[in-house]
Tab-separated table of C-alpha atoms and ligand atoms in Angstrom:
chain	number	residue	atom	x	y	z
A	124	UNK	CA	-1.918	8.361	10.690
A	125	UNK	CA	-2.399	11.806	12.397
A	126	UNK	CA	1.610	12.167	12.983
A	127	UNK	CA	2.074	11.647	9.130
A	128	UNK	CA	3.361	14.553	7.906
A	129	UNK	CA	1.714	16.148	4.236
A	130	UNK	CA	4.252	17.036	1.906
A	131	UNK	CA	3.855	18.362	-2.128
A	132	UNK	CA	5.332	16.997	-4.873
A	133	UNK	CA	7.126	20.684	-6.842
A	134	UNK	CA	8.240	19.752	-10.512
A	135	UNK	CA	10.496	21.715	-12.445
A	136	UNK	CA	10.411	20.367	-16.477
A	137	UNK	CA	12.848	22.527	-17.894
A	138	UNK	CA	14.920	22.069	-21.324
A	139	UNK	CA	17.878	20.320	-19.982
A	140	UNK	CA	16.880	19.150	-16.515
A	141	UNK	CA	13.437	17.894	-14.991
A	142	UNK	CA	13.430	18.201	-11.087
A	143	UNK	CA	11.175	16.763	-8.709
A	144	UNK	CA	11.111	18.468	-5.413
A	145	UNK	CA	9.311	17.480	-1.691
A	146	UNK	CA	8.012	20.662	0.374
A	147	UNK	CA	6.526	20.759	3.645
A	148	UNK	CA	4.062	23.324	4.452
A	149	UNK	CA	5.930	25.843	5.641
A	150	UNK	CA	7.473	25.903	1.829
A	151	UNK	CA	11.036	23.928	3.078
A	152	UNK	CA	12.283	21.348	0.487
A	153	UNK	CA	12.314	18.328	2.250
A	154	UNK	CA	13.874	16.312	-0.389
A	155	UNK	CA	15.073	16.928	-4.050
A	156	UNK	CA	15.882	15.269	-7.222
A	157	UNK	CA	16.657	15.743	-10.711
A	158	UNK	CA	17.271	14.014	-14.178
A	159	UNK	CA	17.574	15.245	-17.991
A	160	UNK	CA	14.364	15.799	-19.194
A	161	UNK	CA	14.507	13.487	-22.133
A	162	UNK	CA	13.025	15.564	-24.951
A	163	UNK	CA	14.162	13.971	-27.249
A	164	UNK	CA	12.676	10.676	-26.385
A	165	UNK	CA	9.345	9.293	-26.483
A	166	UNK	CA	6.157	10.235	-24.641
A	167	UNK	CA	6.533	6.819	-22.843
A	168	UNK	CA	10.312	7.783	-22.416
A	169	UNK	CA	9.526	11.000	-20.373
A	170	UNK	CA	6.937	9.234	-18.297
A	171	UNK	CA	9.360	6.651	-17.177
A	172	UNK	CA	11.608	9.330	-16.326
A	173	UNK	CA	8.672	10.849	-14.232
A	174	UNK	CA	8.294	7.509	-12.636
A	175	UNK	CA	11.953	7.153	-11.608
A	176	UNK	CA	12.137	10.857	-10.426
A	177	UNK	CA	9.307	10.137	-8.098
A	178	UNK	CA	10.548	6.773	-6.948
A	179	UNK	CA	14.010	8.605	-6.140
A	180	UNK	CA	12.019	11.256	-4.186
A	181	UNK	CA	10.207	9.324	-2.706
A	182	UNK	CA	12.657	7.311	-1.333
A	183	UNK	CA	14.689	9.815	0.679
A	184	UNK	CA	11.759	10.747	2.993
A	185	UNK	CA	11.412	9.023	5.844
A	186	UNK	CA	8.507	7.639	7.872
A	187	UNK	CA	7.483	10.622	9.144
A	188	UNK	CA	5.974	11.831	6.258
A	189	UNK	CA	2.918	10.396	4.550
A	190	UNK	CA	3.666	8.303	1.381
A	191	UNK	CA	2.220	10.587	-1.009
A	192	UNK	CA	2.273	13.519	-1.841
A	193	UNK	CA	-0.947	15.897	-0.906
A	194	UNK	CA	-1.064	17.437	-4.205
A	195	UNK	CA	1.309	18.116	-7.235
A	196	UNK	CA	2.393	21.768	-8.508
A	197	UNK	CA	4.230	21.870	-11.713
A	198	UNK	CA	6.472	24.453	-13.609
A	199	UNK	CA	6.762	23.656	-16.908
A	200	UNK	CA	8.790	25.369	-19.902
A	201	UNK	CA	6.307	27.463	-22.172
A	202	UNK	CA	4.498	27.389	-25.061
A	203	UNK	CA	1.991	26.040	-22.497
A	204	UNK	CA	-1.725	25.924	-21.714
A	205	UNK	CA	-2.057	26.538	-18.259
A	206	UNK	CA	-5.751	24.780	-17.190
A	207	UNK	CA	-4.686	20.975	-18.816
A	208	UNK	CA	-1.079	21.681	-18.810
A	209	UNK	CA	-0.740	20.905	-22.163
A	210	UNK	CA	2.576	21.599	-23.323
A	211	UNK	CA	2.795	22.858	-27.283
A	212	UNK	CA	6.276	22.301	-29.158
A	213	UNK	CA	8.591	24.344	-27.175
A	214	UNK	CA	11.384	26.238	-29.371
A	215	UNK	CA	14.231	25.294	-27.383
A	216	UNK	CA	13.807	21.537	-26.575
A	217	UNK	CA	12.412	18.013	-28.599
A	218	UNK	CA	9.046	17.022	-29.491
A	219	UNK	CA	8.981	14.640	-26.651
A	220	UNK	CA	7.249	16.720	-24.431
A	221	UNK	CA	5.201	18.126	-27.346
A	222	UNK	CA	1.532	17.356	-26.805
A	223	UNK	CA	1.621	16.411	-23.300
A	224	UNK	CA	-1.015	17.369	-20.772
A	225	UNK	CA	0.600	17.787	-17.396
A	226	UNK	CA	-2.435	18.103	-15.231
A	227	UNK	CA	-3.612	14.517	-16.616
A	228	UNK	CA	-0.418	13.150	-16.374
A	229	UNK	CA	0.526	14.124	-13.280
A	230	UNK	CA	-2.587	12.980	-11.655
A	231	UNK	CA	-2.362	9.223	-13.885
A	232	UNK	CA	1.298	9.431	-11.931
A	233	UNK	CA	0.340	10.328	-8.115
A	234	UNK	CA	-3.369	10.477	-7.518
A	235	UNK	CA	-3.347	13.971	-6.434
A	236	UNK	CA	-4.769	17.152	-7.661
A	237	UNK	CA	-2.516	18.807	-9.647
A	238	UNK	CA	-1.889	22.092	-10.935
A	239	UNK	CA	0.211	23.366	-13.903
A	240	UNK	CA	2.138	27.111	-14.140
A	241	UNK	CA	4.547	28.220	-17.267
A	242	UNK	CA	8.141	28.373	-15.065
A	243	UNK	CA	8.552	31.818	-15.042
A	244	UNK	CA	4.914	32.350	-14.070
A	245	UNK	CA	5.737	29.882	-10.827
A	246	UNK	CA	9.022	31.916	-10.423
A	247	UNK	CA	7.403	35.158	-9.748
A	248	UNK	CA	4.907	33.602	-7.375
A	249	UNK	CA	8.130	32.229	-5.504
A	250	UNK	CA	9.941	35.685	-5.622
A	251	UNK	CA	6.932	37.193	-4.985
A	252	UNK	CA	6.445	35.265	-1.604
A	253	UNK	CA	9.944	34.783	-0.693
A	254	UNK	CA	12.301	35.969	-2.728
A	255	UNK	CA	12.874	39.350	-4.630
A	256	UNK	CA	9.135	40.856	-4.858
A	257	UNK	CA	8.634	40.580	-1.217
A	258	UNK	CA	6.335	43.567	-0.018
A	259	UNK	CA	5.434	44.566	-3.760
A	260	UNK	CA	1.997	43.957	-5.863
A	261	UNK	CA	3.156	45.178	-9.254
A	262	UNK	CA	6.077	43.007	-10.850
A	263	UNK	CA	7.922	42.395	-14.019
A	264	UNK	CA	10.043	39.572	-14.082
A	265	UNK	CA	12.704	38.588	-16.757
A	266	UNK	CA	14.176	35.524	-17.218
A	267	UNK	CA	17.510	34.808	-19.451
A	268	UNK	CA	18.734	31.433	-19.524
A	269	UNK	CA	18.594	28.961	-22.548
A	270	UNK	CA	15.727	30.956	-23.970
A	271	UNK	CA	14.079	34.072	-22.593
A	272	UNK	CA	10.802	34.454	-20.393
A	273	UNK	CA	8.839	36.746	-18.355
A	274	UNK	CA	5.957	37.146	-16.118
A	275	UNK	CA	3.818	39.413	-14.860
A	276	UNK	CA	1.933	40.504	-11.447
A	277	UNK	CA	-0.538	43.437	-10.998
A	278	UNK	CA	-2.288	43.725	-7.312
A	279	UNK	CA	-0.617	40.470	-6.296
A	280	UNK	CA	-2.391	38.557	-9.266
A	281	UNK	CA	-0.488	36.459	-12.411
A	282	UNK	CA	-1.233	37.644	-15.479
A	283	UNK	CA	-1.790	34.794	-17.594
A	284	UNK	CA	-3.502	35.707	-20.584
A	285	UNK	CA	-6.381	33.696	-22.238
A	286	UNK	CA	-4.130	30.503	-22.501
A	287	UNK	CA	-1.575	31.032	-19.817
A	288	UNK	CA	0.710	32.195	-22.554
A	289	UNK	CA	0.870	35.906	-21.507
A	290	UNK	CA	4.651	37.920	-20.925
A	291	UNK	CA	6.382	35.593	-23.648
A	292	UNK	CA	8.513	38.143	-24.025
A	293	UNK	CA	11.778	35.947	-25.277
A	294	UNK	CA	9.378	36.725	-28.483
A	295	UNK	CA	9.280	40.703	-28.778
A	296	UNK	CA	11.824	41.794	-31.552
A	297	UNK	CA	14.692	43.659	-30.698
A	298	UNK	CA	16.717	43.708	-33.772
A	299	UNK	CA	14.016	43.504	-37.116
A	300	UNK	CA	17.084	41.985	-39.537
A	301	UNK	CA	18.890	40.581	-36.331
A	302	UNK	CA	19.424	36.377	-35.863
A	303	UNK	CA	16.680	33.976	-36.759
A	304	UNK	CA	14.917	32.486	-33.890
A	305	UNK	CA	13.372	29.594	-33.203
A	306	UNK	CA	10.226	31.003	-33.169
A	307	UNK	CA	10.213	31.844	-36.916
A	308	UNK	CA	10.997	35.517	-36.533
A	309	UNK	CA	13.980	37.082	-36.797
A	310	UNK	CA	15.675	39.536	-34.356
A	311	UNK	CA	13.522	38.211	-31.083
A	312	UNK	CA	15.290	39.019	-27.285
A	313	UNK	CA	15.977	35.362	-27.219
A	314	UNK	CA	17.538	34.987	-30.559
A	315	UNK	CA	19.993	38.133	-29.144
A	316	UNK	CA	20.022	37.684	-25.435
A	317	UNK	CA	19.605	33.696	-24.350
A	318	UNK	CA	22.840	31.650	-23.709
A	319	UNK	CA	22.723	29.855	-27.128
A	320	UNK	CA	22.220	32.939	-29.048
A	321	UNK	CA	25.572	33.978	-27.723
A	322	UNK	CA	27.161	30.702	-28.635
A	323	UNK	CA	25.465	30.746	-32.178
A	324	UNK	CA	26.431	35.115	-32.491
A	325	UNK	CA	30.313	33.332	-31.867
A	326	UNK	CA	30.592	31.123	-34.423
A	327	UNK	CA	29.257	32.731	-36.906
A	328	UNK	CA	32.011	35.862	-35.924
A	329	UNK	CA	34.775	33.515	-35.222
A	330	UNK	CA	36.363	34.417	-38.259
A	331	UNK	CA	36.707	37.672	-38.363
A	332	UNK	CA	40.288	37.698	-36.323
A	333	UNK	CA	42.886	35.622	-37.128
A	334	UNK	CA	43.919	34.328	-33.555
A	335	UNK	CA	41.699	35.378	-30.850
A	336	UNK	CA	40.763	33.739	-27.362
A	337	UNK	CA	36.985	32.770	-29.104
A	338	UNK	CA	38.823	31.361	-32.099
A	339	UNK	CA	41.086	29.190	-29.913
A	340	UNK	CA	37.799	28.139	-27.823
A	341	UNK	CA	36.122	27.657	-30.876
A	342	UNK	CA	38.725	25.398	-32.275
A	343	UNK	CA	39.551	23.310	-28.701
A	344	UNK	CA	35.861	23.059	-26.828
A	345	UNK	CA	33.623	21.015	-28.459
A	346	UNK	CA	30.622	22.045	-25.817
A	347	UNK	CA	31.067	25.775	-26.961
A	348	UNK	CA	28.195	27.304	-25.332
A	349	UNK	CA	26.988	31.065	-24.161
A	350	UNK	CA	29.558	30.567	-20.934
A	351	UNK	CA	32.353	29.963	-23.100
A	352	UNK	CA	31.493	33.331	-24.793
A	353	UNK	CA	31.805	34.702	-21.355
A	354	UNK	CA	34.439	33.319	-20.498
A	355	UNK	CA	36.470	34.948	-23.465
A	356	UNK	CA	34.699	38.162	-22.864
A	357	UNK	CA	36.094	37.768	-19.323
A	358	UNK	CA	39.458	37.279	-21.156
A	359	UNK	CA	39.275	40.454	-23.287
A	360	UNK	CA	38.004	39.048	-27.054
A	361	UNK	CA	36.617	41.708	-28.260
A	362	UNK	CA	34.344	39.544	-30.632
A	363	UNK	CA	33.034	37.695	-27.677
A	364	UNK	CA	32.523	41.007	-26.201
A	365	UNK	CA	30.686	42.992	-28.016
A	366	UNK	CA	28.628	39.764	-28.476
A	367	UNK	CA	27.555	40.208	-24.666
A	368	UNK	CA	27.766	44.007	-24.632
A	369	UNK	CA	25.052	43.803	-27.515
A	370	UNK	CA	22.708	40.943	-25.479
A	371	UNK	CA	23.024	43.257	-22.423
A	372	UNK	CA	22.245	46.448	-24.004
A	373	UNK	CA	18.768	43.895	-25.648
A	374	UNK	CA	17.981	43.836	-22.095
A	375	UNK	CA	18.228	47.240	-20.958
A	376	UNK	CA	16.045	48.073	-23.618
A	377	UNK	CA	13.667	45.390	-22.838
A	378	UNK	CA	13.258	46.522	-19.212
A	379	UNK	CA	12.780	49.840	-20.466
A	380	UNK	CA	9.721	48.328	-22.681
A	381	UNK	CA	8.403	46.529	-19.816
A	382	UNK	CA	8.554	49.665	-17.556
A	383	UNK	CA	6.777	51.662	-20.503
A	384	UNK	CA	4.350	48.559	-20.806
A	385	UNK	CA	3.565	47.675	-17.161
A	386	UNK	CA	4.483	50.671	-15.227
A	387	UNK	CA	5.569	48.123	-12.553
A	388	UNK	CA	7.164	48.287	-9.026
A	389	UNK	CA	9.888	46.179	-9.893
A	390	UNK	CA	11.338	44.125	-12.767
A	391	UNK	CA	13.257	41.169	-11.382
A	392	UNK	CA	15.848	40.014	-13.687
A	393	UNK	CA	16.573	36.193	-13.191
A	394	UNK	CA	18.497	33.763	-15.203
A	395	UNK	CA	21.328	31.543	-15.155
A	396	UNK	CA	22.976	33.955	-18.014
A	397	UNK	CA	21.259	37.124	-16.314
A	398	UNK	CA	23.085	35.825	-12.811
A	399	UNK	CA	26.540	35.661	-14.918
A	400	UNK	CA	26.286	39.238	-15.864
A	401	UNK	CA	25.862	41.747	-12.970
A	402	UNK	CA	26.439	44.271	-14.740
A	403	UNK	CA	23.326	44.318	-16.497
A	404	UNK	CA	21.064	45.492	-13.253
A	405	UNK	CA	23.682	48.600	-13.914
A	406	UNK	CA	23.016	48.949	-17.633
A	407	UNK	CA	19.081	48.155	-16.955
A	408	UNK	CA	18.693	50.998	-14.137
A	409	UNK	CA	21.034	53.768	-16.078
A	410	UNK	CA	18.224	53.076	-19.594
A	411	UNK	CA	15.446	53.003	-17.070
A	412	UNK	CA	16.390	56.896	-15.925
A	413	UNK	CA	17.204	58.029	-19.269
A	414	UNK	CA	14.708	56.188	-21.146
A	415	UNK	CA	11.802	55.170	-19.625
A	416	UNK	CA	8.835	57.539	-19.752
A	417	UNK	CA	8.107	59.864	-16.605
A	418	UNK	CA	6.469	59.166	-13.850
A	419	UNK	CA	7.697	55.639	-14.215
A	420	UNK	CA	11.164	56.327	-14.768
A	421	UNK	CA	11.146	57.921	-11.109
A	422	UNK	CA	9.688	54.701	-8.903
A	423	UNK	CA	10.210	51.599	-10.823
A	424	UNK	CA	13.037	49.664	-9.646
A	425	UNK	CA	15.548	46.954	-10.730
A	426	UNK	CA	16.798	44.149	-8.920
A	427	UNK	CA	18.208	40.637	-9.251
A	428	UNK	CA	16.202	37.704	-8.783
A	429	UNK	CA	16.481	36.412	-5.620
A	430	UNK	CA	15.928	32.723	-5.688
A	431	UNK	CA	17.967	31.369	-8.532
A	432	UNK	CA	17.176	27.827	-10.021
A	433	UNK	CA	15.091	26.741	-6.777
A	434	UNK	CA	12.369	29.988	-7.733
A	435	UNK	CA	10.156	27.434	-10.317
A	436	UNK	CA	10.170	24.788	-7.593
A	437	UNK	CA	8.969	26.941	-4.768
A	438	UNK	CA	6.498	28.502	-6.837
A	439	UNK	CA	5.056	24.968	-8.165
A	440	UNK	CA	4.674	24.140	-4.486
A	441	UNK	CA	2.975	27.425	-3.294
A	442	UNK	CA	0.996	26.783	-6.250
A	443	UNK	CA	0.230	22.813	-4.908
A	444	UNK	CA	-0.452	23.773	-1.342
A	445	UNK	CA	-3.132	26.161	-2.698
A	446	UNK	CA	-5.264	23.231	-4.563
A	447	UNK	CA	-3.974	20.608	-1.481
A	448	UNK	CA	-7.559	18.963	0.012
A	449	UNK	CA	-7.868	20.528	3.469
A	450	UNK	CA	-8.085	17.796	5.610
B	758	ZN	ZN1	11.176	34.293	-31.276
């Protein structure tokens, strides 16, 4: 039994995709799988989905490592409560997840400890370790994907608020008579800057030319999405872009809030849509030294996340290894 390897079992449960990851100690995936995260279903639909995932995983390692998994990390898509996992309804996905609490299910699923982060919470403690934040105790991060999120560090510590809900900052407004979010309010960062806000922002311009590249894409792809804006930004619309010249210059100004708010080291901007758009480090940095207040304007810095989609599962499993038994 002594040459069985310990592993940890990293989840990612995001609005599109759950993944299920294997780490060693060392923090290399081992083995990795993934499957929609079924929202939309049942309670008893998700689980099953959890039970496949883990059967998949599971599968792929061989006998060198033990059969289960040491102890469970888990980052989860927010509204969430961080001690019992409990997930509230999130804006962007079904109610199927809705209710769920992913310390107790995790454990009914494996038999290990587990422990529960928000996503971008687990994604700074991966860039912090590994990615981005290396070397630095005070950290902003921003997220901008299919909805917006942050996180927060000071002296190497999360800040997670009295519920774990601290830094949901998809939920600051930006725009007071701007788009309606799903939050309720109107003019949030995430009804501006997140992928579907772009997508929504297009269609509700697409008529104001008669026959430009977004009308076209409006009228031939059925998945119209926040890429497809891009993509006619890319091809000069100048709907689509002053659609993502108006989401960027959301996030400058956000980073220049954060800087005000935090007085940090270094924001990290991460994302899938903040990866598509370089340009917005530029646009964050050039508010930062016009905008932000002095002496913060002088030493905070910008830079890209430097993990990508694997940051939540890496920072589940650093998360994992730190509740793992010791034996
Ligand atoms: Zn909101």
């Amino acid at each position: 039994l002594d040459a069985v390897n310990p592993w940890v079992l990293s989840v990612d449960i995001g609005g599109t995709w759950t993944r299920f990851a294997a780490l060693d100690r060392a923090g290399k995936l081992i083995a990795r799988t993934q499957r929609p995260t079924g929202s939309e279903g049942s309670h008893d639909d998700v689980r099953a989905i959890w039970k496949a995932l883990l059967a998949d995983l599971t599968g792929q390692l061989s006998a060198a490592w033990a059969s289960e998994p040491s102890a469970v990390g888990v980052g989860a898509t927010g509204p969430i409560e961080c001690e019992s996992g409990r997930i509230f309804a999130p804006p962007n996905t079904g109610n199927g997840l809705a209710g769920l609490a992913l310390v107790f299910e995790f454990n009914q699923l494996t038999g290990a400890p587990v422990a529960v982060e928000r996503d971008t919470n687990a994604a700074l403690l991966a860039e912090r370790a590994v990615g981005a934040g290396v070397g630095f105790d005070e950290l902003v991060y921003l997220t901008v994907s299919t909805g917006v999120g942050g996180a927060a560090m000071s002296r190497g510590e999360l800040l997670r608020g009295r519920n774990g809900g601290a830094m949901e900052v998809g939920h600051i407004v930006v725009e007071r008579d701007g788009p309606l979010c799903g939050c309720g309010r109107n003019g949030c960062l995430e009804a501006v800057a997140s992928g579907p806000s772009l997508a929504v922002a297009a269609r509700q311009r697409s008529g104001e030319l008669e026959a430009n590249v977004l009308r076209s894409m409006l009228d031939t792809d059925e998945r119209f999405t926040g890429a497809s804006v891009d993509s006619a930004a890319r091809a000069g619309d100048p709907v689509a872009r002053s659609i993502v010249a108006r989401a960027g210059a959301a996030i400058a100004s956000a980073v220049v809030d954060l800087a005000n708010a935090f007085d940090p080291d270094l924001i990290i901007l991460g994302g899938s849509v903040a990866a598509a758009h370089p340009e917005w480090i530029g646009h964050a940095r050039a508010a930062l030294s016009l905008l932000a207040l002095e002496p913060t304007r002088y030493s905070v810095r910008v830079a890209p996340a430097g993990l990508g989609d694997d940051g939540v599962l890496m920072g589940a499993a650093i998360r994992a290894w730190q509740i793992a038994p010791s034996t």
